[in-house]
Short mmCIF file of the N, C-alpha and C atoms (twelve columns), coordinates in Angstrom:
data_MODEL
# 
_entry.id   MODEL 
# 
loop_
_atom_site.group_PDB 
_atom_site.id 
_atom_site.type_symbol 
_atom_site.label_atom_id 
_atom_site.label_alt_id 
_atom_site.label_comp_id 
_atom_site.label_asym_id 
_atom_site.label_seq_id 
_atom_site.Cartn_x 
_atom_site.Cartn_y 
_atom_site.Cartn_z 
_atom_site.pdbx_PDB_model_num 
ATOM 1   N N  . MET A 1  26.360 -46.257 42.235 1 
ATOM 2   C CA . MET A 1  25.389 -47.223 42.684 1 
ATOM 3   C C  . MET A 1  25.307 -48.316 41.631 1 
ATOM 4   N N  . THR A 2  25.438 -49.523 42.077 1 
ATOM 5   C CA . THR A 2  25.367 -50.663 41.164 1 
ATOM 6   C C  . THR A 2  24.224 -51.588 41.577 1 
ATOM 7   N N  . THR A 3  23.934 -52.561 40.752 1 
ATOM 8   C CA . THR A 3  22.917 -53.545 41.111 1 
ATOM 9   C C  . THR A 3  23.358 -54.354 42.325 1 
ATOM 10  N N  . ASP A 4  24.661 -54.553 42.487 1 
ATOM 11  C CA . ASP A 4  25.158 -55.261 43.677 1 
ATOM 12  C C  . ASP A 4  24.857 -54.455 44.943 1 
ATOM 13  N N  . ASP A 5  24.953 -53.128 44.861 1 
ATOM 14  C CA . ASP A 5  24.639 -52.282 46.011 1 
ATOM 15  C C  . ASP A 5  23.168 -52.433 46.396 1 
ATOM 16  N N  . LEU A 6  22.300 -52.426 45.402 1 
ATOM 17  C CA . LEU A 6  20.869 -52.572 45.676 1 
ATOM 18  C C  . LEU A 6  20.550 -53.952 46.221 1 
ATOM 19  N N  . LEU A 7  21.202 -54.962 45.694 1 
ATOM 20  C CA . LEU A 7  21.006 -56.316 46.208 1 
ATOM 21  C C  . LEU A 7  21.425 -56.400 47.671 1 
ATOM 22  N N  . LEU A 8  22.561 -55.812 48.003 1 
ATOM 23  C CA . LEU A 8  23.027 -55.794 49.391 1 
ATOM 24  C C  . LEU A 8  22.029 -55.081 50.294 1 
ATOM 25  N N  . LEU A 9  21.482 -53.971 49.837 1 
ATOM 26  C CA . LEU A 9  20.484 -53.244 50.614 1 
ATOM 27  C C  . LEU A 9  19.252 -54.102 50.867 1 
ATOM 28  N N  . LEU A 10 18.758 -54.766 49.830 1 
ATOM 29  C CA . LEU A 10 17.581 -55.617 49.987 1 
ATOM 30  C C  . LEU A 10 17.838 -56.789 50.919 1 
ATOM 31  N N  . VAL A 11 19.006 -57.398 50.814 1 
ATOM 32  C CA . VAL A 11 19.346 -58.525 51.684 1 
ATOM 33  C C  . VAL A 11 19.438 -58.060 53.136 1 
ATOM 34  N N  . SER A 12 20.047 -56.896 53.350 1 
ATOM 35  C CA . SER A 12 20.187 -56.405 54.722 1 
ATOM 36  C C  . SER A 12 18.827 -56.049 55.316 1 
ATOM 37  N N  . LEU A 13 17.927 -55.494 54.516 1 
ATOM 38  C CA . LEU A 13 16.584 -55.206 55.011 1 
ATOM 39  C C  . LEU A 13 15.840 -56.494 55.349 1 
ATOM 40  N N  . GLY A 14 15.979 -57.494 54.497 1 
ATOM 41  C CA . GLY A 14 15.338 -58.780 54.772 1 
ATOM 42  C C  . GLY A 14 15.858 -59.411 56.048 1 
ATOM 43  N N  . HIS A 15 17.162 -59.304 56.257 1 
ATOM 44  C CA . HIS A 15 17.759 -59.851 57.482 1 
ATOM 45  C C  . HIS A 15 17.253 -59.073 58.704 1 
ATOM 46  N N  . ALA A 16 17.165 -57.771 58.596 1 
ATOM 47  C CA . ALA A 16 16.678 -56.949 59.710 1 
ATOM 48  C C  . ALA A 16 15.245 -57.325 60.074 1 
ATOM 49  N N  . VAL A 17 14.422 -57.589 59.076 1 
ATOM 50  C CA . VAL A 17 13.036 -57.997 59.341 1 
ATOM 51  C C  . VAL A 17 13.011 -59.321 60.101 1 
ATOM 52  N N  . ARG A 18 13.809 -60.289 59.647 1 
ATOM 53  C CA . ARG A 18 13.823 -61.599 60.309 1 
ATOM 54  C C  . ARG A 18 14.341 -61.509 61.750 1 
ATOM 55  N N  . VAL A 19 15.365 -60.719 61.972 1 
ATOM 56  C CA . VAL A 19 15.991 -60.645 63.294 1 
ATOM 57  C C  . VAL A 19 15.111 -59.896 64.295 1 
ATOM 58  N N  . THR A 20 14.432 -58.845 63.846 1 
ATOM 59  C CA . THR A 20 13.694 -57.996 64.781 1 
ATOM 60  C C  . THR A 20 12.189 -58.225 64.773 1 
ATOM 61  N N  . ASP A 21 11.701 -59.136 63.973 1 
ATOM 62  C CA . ASP A 21 10.264 -59.309 63.791 1 
ATOM 63  C C  . ASP A 21 9.515  -59.568 65.095 1 
ATOM 64  N N  . GLU A 22 10.043 -60.415 65.945 1 
ATOM 65  C CA . GLU A 22 9.331  -60.767 67.180 1 
ATOM 66  C C  . GLU A 22 9.415  -59.683 68.244 1 
ATOM 67  N N  . CYS A 23 10.593 -59.109 68.425 1 
ATOM 68  C CA . CYS A 23 10.762 -58.161 69.523 1 
ATOM 69  C C  . CYS A 23 10.426 -56.721 69.133 1 
ATOM 70  N N  . ARG A 24 10.722 -56.319 67.919 1 
ATOM 71  C CA . ARG A 24 10.456 -54.950 67.451 1 
ATOM 72  C C  . ARG A 24 10.066 -55.017 65.979 1 
ATOM 73  N N  . PRO A 25 8.820  -55.345 65.704 1 
ATOM 74  C CA . PRO A 25 8.402  -55.637 64.337 1 
ATOM 75  C C  . PRO A 25 8.541  -54.492 63.337 1 
ATOM 76  N N  . HIS A 26 8.645  -53.268 63.786 1 
ATOM 77  C CA . HIS A 26 8.745  -52.147 62.849 1 
ATOM 78  C C  . HIS A 26 10.139 -51.529 62.811 1 
ATOM 79  N N  . MET A 27 11.112 -52.165 63.431 1 
ATOM 80  C CA . MET A 27 12.470 -51.628 63.474 1 
ATOM 81  C C  . MET A 27 13.081 -51.510 62.081 1 
ATOM 82  N N  . TRP A 28 12.693 -52.388 61.165 1 
ATOM 83  C CA . TRP A 28 13.254 -52.339 59.821 1 
ATOM 84  C C  . TRP A 28 12.887 -51.041 59.119 1 
ATOM 85  N N  . HIS A 29 11.792 -50.391 59.535 1 
ATOM 86  C CA . HIS A 29 11.439 -49.098 58.934 1 
ATOM 87  C C  . HIS A 29 12.568 -48.094 59.117 1 
ATOM 88  N N  . ARG A 30 13.201 -48.117 60.297 1 
ATOM 89  C CA . ARG A 30 14.309 -47.197 60.572 1 
ATOM 90  C C  . ARG A 30 15.473 -47.463 59.611 1 
ATOM 91  N N  . LEU A 31 15.813 -48.733 59.423 1 
ATOM 92  C CA . LEU A 31 16.890 -49.074 58.499 1 
ATOM 93  C C  . LEU A 31 16.542 -48.645 57.079 1 
ATOM 94  N N  . LEU A 32 15.293 -48.828 56.696 1 
ATOM 95  C CA . LEU A 32 14.872 -48.412 55.357 1 
ATOM 96  C C  . LEU A 32 15.012 -46.900 55.187 1 
ATOM 97  N N  . HIS A 33 14.566 -46.137 56.158 1 
ATOM 98  C CA . HIS A 33 14.655 -44.674 56.065 1 
ATOM 99  C C  . HIS A 33 16.111 -44.207 56.041 1 
ATOM 100 N N  . ILE A 34 16.944 -44.806 56.856 1 
ATOM 101 C CA . ILE A 34 18.367 -44.454 56.857 1 
ATOM 102 C C  . ILE A 34 18.990 -44.777 55.505 1 
ATOM 103 N N  . SER A 35 18.671 -45.950 54.977 1 
ATOM 104 C CA . SER A 35 19.227 -46.379 53.691 1 
ATOM 105 C C  . SER A 35 18.775 -45.466 52.561 1 
ATOM 106 N N  . LEU A 36 17.489 -45.141 52.525 1 
ATOM 107 C CA . LEU A 36 16.977 -44.279 51.465 1 
ATOM 108 C C  . LEU A 36 17.552 -42.869 51.558 1 
ATOM 109 N N  . ALA A 37 17.738 -42.377 52.781 1 
ATOM 110 C CA . ALA A 37 18.349 -41.060 52.953 1 
ATOM 111 C C  . ALA A 37 19.773 -41.059 52.409 1 
ATOM 112 N N  . GLY A 38 20.483 -42.146 52.598 1 
ATOM 113 C CA . GLY A 38 21.839 -42.255 52.094 1 
ATOM 114 C C  . GLY A 38 21.920 -42.362 50.584 1 
ATOM 115 N N  . LEU A 39 20.833 -42.769 49.951 1 
ATOM 116 C CA . LEU A 39 20.807 -42.915 48.498 1 
ATOM 117 C C  . LEU A 39 20.384 -41.640 47.774 1 
ATOM 118 N N  . ARG A 40 19.902 -40.651 48.518 1 
ATOM 119 C CA . ARG A 40 19.458 -39.409 47.872 1 
ATOM 120 C C  . ARG A 40 20.605 -38.729 47.161 1 
ATOM 121 N N  . ALA A 41 20.371 -38.371 45.916 1 
ATOM 122 C CA . ALA A 41 21.413 -37.742 45.107 1 
ATOM 123 C C  . ALA A 41 21.813 -36.379 45.642 1 
ATOM 124 N N  . ASP A 42 20.894 -35.647 46.252 1 
ATOM 125 C CA . ASP A 42 21.211 -34.314 46.730 1 
ATOM 126 C C  . ASP A 42 22.082 -34.323 47.983 1 
ATOM 127 N N  . GLN A 43 22.204 -35.460 48.654 1 
ATOM 128 C CA . GLN A 43 23.005 -35.542 49.867 1 
ATOM 129 C C  . GLN A 43 24.195 -36.480 49.736 1 
ATOM 130 N N  . ALA A 44 24.221 -37.265 48.690 1 
ATOM 131 C CA . ALA A 44 25.265 -38.279 48.557 1 
ATOM 132 C C  . ALA A 44 26.466 -37.734 47.791 1 
ATOM 133 N N  . GLU A 45 27.617 -38.175 48.199 1 
ATOM 134 C CA . GLU A 45 28.832 -37.890 47.451 1 
ATOM 135 C C  . GLU A 45 29.237 -39.160 46.725 1 
ATOM 136 N N  . PRO A 46 29.838 -39.044 45.553 1 
ATOM 137 C CA . PRO A 46 30.239 -40.240 44.822 1 
ATOM 138 C C  . PRO A 46 31.196 -41.105 45.651 1 
ATOM 139 N N  . THR A 47 30.985 -42.381 45.557 1 
ATOM 140 C CA . THR A 47 31.885 -43.307 46.237 1 
ATOM 141 C C  . THR A 47 32.584 -44.163 45.192 1 
ATOM 142 N N  . GLY A 48 33.796 -44.539 45.477 1 
ATOM 143 C CA . GLY A 48 34.519 -45.408 44.574 1 
ATOM 144 C C  . GLY A 48 34.055 -46.829 44.707 1 
ATOM 145 N N  . SER A 49 34.375 -47.626 43.742 1 
ATOM 146 C CA . SER A 49 34.010 -49.034 43.824 1 
ATOM 147 C C  . SER A 49 34.965 -49.713 44.806 1 
ATOM 148 N N  . PRO A 50 34.567 -50.837 45.379 1 
ATOM 149 C CA . PRO A 50 35.432 -51.545 46.337 1 
ATOM 150 C C  . PRO A 50 36.781 -51.932 45.748 1 
ATOM 151 N N  . GLU A 51 36.840 -52.090 44.426 1 
ATOM 152 C CA . GLU A 51 38.086 -52.502 43.796 1 
ATOM 153 C C  . GLU A 51 39.108 -51.377 43.757 1 
ATOM 154 N N  . GLN A 52 38.672 -50.127 43.927 1 
ATOM 155 C CA . GLN A 52 39.586 -48.979 43.812 1 
ATOM 156 C C  . GLN A 52 40.386 -48.771 45.063 1 
# 
């Protein structure tokens, strides 16, 4: 996990809020929960960097 990964996560959440705000204002909660579940150390496997 790098700072670039966290930045990408924050940008994607912000985009989800803007896109779904009018029609489904709480849809971003689902993306947040999915993202946080994927970041859990007990369930995550190491991933290589994009350069590898």
